[in-house]
Short mmCIF file of C-alpha atoms in Angstrom, two decimals:
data_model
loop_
_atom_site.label_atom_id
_atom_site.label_comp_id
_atom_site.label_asym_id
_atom_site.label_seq_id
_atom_site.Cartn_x
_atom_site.Cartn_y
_atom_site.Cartn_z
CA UNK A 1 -6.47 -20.50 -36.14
CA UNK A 2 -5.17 -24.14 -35.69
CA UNK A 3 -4.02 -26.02 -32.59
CA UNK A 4 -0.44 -25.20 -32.86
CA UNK A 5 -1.60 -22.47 -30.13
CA UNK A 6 -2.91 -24.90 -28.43
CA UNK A 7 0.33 -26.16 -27.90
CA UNK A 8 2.17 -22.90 -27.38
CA UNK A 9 -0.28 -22.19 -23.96
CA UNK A 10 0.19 -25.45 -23.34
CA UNK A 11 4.21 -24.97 -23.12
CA UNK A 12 3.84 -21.78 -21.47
CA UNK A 13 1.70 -23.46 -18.53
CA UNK A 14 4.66 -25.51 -17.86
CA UNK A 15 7.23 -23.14 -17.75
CA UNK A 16 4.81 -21.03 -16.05
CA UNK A 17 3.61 -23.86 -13.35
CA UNK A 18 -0.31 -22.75 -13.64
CA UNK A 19 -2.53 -25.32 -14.30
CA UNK A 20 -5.14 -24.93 -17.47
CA UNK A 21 -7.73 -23.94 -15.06
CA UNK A 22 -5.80 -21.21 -12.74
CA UNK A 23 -4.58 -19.85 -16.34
CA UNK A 24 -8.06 -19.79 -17.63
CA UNK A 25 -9.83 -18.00 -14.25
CA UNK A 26 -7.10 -15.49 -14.04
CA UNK A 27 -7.87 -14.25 -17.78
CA UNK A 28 -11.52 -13.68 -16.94
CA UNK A 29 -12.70 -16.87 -18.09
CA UNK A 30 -14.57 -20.10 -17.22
CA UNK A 31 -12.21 -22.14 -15.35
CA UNK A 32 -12.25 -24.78 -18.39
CA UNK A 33 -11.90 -22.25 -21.14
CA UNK A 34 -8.43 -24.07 -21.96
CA UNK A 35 -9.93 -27.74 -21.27
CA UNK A 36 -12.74 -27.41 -23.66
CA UNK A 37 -9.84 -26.98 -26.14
CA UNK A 38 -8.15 -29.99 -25.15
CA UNK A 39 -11.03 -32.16 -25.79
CA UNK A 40 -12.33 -30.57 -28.95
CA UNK A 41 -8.64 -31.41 -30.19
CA UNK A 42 -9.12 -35.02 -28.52
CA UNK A 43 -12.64 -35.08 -30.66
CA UNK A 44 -10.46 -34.10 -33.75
CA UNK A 45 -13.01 -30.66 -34.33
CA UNK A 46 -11.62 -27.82 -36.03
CA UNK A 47 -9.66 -25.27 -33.20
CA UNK A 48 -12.38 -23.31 -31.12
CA UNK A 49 -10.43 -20.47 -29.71
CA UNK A 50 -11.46 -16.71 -30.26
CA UNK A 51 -8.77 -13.75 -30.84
CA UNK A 52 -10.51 -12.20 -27.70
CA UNK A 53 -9.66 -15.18 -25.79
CA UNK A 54 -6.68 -15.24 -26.44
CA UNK A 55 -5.70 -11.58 -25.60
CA UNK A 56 -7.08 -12.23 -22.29
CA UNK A 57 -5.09 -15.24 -22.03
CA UNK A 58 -1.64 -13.59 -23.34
CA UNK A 59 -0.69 -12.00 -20.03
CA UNK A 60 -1.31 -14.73 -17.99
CA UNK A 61 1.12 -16.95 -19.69
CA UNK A 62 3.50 -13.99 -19.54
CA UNK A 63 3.55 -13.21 -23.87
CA UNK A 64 2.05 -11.54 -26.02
CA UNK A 65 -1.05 -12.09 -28.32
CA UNK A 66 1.38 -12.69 -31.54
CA UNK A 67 3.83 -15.04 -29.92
CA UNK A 68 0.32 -16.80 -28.98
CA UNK A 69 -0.49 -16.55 -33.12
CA UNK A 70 2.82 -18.21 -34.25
CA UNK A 71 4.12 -14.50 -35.10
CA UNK A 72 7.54 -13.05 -33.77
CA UNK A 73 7.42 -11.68 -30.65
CA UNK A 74 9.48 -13.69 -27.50
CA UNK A 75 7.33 -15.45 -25.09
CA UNK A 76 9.64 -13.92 -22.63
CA UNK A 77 8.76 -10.25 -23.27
CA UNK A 78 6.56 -7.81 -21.49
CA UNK A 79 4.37 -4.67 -22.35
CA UNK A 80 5.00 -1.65 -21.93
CA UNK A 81 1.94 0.07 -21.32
CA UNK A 82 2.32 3.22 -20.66
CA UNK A 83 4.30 6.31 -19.12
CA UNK A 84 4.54 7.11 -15.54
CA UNK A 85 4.85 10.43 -13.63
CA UNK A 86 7.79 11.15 -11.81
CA UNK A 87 7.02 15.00 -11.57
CA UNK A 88 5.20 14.84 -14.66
CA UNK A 89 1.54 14.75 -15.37
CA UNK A 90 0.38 11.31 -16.75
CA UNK A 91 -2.79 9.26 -17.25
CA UNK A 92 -1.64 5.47 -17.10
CA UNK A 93 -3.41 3.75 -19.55
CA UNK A 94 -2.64 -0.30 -18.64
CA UNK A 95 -5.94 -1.44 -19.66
CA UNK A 96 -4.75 -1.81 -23.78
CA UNK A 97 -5.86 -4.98 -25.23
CA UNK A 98 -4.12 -7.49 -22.88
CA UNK A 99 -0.84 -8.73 -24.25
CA UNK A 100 -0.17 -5.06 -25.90
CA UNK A 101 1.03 -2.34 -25.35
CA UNK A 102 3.29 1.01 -26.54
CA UNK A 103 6.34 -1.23 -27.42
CA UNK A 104 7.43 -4.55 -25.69
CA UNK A 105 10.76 -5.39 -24.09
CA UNK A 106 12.81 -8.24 -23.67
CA UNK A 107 11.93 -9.78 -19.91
CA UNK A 108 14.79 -9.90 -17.43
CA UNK A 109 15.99 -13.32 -16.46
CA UNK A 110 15.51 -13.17 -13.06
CA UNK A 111 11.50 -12.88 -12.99
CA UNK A 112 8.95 -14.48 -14.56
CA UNK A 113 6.65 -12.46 -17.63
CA UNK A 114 3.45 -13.55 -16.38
CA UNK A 115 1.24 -11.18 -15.08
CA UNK A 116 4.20 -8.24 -15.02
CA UNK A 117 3.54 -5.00 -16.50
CA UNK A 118 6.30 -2.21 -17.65
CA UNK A 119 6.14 1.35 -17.60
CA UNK A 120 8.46 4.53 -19.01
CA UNK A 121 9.27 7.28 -16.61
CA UNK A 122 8.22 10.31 -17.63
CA UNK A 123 9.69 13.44 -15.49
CA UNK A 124 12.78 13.73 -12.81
CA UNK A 125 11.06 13.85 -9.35
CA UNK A 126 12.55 10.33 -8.35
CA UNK A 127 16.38 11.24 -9.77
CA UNK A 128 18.75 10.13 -8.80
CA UNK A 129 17.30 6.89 -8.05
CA UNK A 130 15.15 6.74 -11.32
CA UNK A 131 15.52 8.90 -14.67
CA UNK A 132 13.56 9.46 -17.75
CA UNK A 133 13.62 6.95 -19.99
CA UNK A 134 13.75 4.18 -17.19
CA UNK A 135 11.44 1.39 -17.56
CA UNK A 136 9.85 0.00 -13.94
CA UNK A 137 8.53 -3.39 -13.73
CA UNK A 138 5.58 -4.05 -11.37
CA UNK A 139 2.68 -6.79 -10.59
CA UNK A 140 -0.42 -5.03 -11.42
CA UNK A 141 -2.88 -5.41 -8.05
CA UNK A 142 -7.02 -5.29 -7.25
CA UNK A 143 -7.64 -1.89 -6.77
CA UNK A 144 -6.57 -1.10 -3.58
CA UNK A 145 -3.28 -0.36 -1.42
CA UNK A 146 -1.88 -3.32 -0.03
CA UNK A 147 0.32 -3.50 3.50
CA UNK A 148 3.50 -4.22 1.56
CA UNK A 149 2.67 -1.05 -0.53
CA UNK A 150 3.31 1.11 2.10
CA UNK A 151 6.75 3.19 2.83
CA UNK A 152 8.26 1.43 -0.69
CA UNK A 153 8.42 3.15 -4.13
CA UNK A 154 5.28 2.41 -5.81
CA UNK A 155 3.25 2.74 -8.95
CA UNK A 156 -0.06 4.36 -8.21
CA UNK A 157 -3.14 5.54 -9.64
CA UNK A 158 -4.79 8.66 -7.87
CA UNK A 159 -8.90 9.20 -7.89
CA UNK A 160 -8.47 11.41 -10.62
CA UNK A 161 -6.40 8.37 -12.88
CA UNK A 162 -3.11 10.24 -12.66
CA UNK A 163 -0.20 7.71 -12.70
CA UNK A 164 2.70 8.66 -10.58
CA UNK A 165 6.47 6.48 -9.26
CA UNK A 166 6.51 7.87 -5.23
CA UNK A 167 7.15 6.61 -2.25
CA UNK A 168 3.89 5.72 -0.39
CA UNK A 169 3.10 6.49 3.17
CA UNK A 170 0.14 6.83 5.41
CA UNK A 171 -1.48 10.36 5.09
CA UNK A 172 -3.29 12.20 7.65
CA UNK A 173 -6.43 10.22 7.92
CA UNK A 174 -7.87 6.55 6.78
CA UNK A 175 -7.74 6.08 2.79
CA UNK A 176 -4.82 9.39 2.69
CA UNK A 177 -1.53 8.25 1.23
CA UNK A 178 1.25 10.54 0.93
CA UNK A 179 3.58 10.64 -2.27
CA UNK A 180 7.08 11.14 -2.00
CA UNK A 181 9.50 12.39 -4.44
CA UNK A 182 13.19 10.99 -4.02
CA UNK A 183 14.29 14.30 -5.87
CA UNK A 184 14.81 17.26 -3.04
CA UNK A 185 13.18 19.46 -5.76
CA UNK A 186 10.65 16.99 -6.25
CA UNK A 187 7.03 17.73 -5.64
CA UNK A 188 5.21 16.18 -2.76
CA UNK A 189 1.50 14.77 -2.97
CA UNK A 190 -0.10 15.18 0.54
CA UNK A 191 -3.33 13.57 1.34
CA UNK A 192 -4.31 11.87 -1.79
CA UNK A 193 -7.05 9.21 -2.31
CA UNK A 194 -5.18 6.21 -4.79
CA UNK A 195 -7.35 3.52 -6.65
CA UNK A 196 -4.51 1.44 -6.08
CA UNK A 197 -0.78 0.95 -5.72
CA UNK A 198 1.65 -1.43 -6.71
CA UNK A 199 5.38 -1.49 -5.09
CA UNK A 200 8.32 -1.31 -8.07
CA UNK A 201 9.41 -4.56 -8.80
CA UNK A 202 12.38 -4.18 -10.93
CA UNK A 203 13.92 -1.37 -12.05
CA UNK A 204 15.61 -1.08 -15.81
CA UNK A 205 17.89 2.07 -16.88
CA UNK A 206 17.28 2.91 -20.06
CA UNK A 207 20.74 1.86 -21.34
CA UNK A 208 19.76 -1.84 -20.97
CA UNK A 209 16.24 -1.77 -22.08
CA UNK A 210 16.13 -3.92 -24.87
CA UNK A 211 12.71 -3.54 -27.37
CA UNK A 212 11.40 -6.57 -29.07
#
């Protein structure tokens, strides 16, 4: 590995506004994981970086692990990383080595890459709003259901690490959340404990999801 990915986190913390230390906390790292680099390079030493580092530092700057390595994919692409039950039965999996996923897709222009995750809907419990095949964008949270979570269509993860797309509301007692089908025929989830839930950011019908 040589410096010229030095310089591609470097341009993606610009067009990103994060600073080399917010970039480096938010991947799980010492906040001058990206500053040591800088100076080894000022000290003329050979490039210090890890892969492993740079995974964790891939979805922060909003690309992937190869754009990172000099390799093909768009900086401005996201993962896909996983399917999502809309009726269906799924077990999310968005922990993949950060960066990857099942595919990747070309980012929208109107948001930013970093820190967005993508997943396929898998099922027809939210037609007509949502279909199979539809890819939902959303800012992965802490574990938890936030305020601004509740009463919109979400992404959540139940206690048993079922992925679902409902609409969240308040169940019957504290840490109950019901999920709500937008399909009549749609199954209802009453009561359920989530792990967390994160509201739908964008949504992209399958017709213009483009794969990179």
């Amino acid at each position: 590995m040589d410096y010229d990915i030095l310089d591609r986190i470097e341009s993606r913390l610009e067009a990103t506004g994060l600073t080399a230390r917010q970039a480096s906390i938010q991947s799980g790292n010492s906040a001058d994981l990206i500053r040591n680099w800088q100076r080894t390079r000022l000290d003329g030493k050979p490039f210090p970086g890890k892969l492993s580092k740079l995974v964790e530092l891939a979805p922060v700057l909003g690309v992937t692990t190869e754009w990172l390595l000099g390799q093909d994919f768009p900086a401005r692409s996201v993962a896909v990383a996983g399917k999502v039950g809309a009726g269906a039965t799924v077990h999310l999996v968005d922990d993949h080595a950060k960066g990857d996923g099942l595919y990747h897709i070309a980012c929208p222009p109107q948001i930013e890459p970093s820190g967005m995750v993508a997943v396929e809907i898998e099922g027809t419990s939210m037609e007509p709003v949502y279909q199979p095949g539809d890819i939902l964008l959303y800012t992965r949270p802490a574990l938890g259901v936030p305020t601004e979570a509740l009463n919109r269509i979400c992404i959540a993860e139940d206690s048993e690490g079922r992925a679902w797309v409902k609409q969240v509301k308040t169940g019957t007692a504290k840490g109950l959340f019901n999920l709500l089908s937008a399909n009549p025929t749609g199954q209802n989830l009453l009561d359920v404990r989530l792990r967390w839930a994160a509201p739908v950011r964008l949504h992209l019908p399958a017709e213009f999801v483009r794969r990179v």
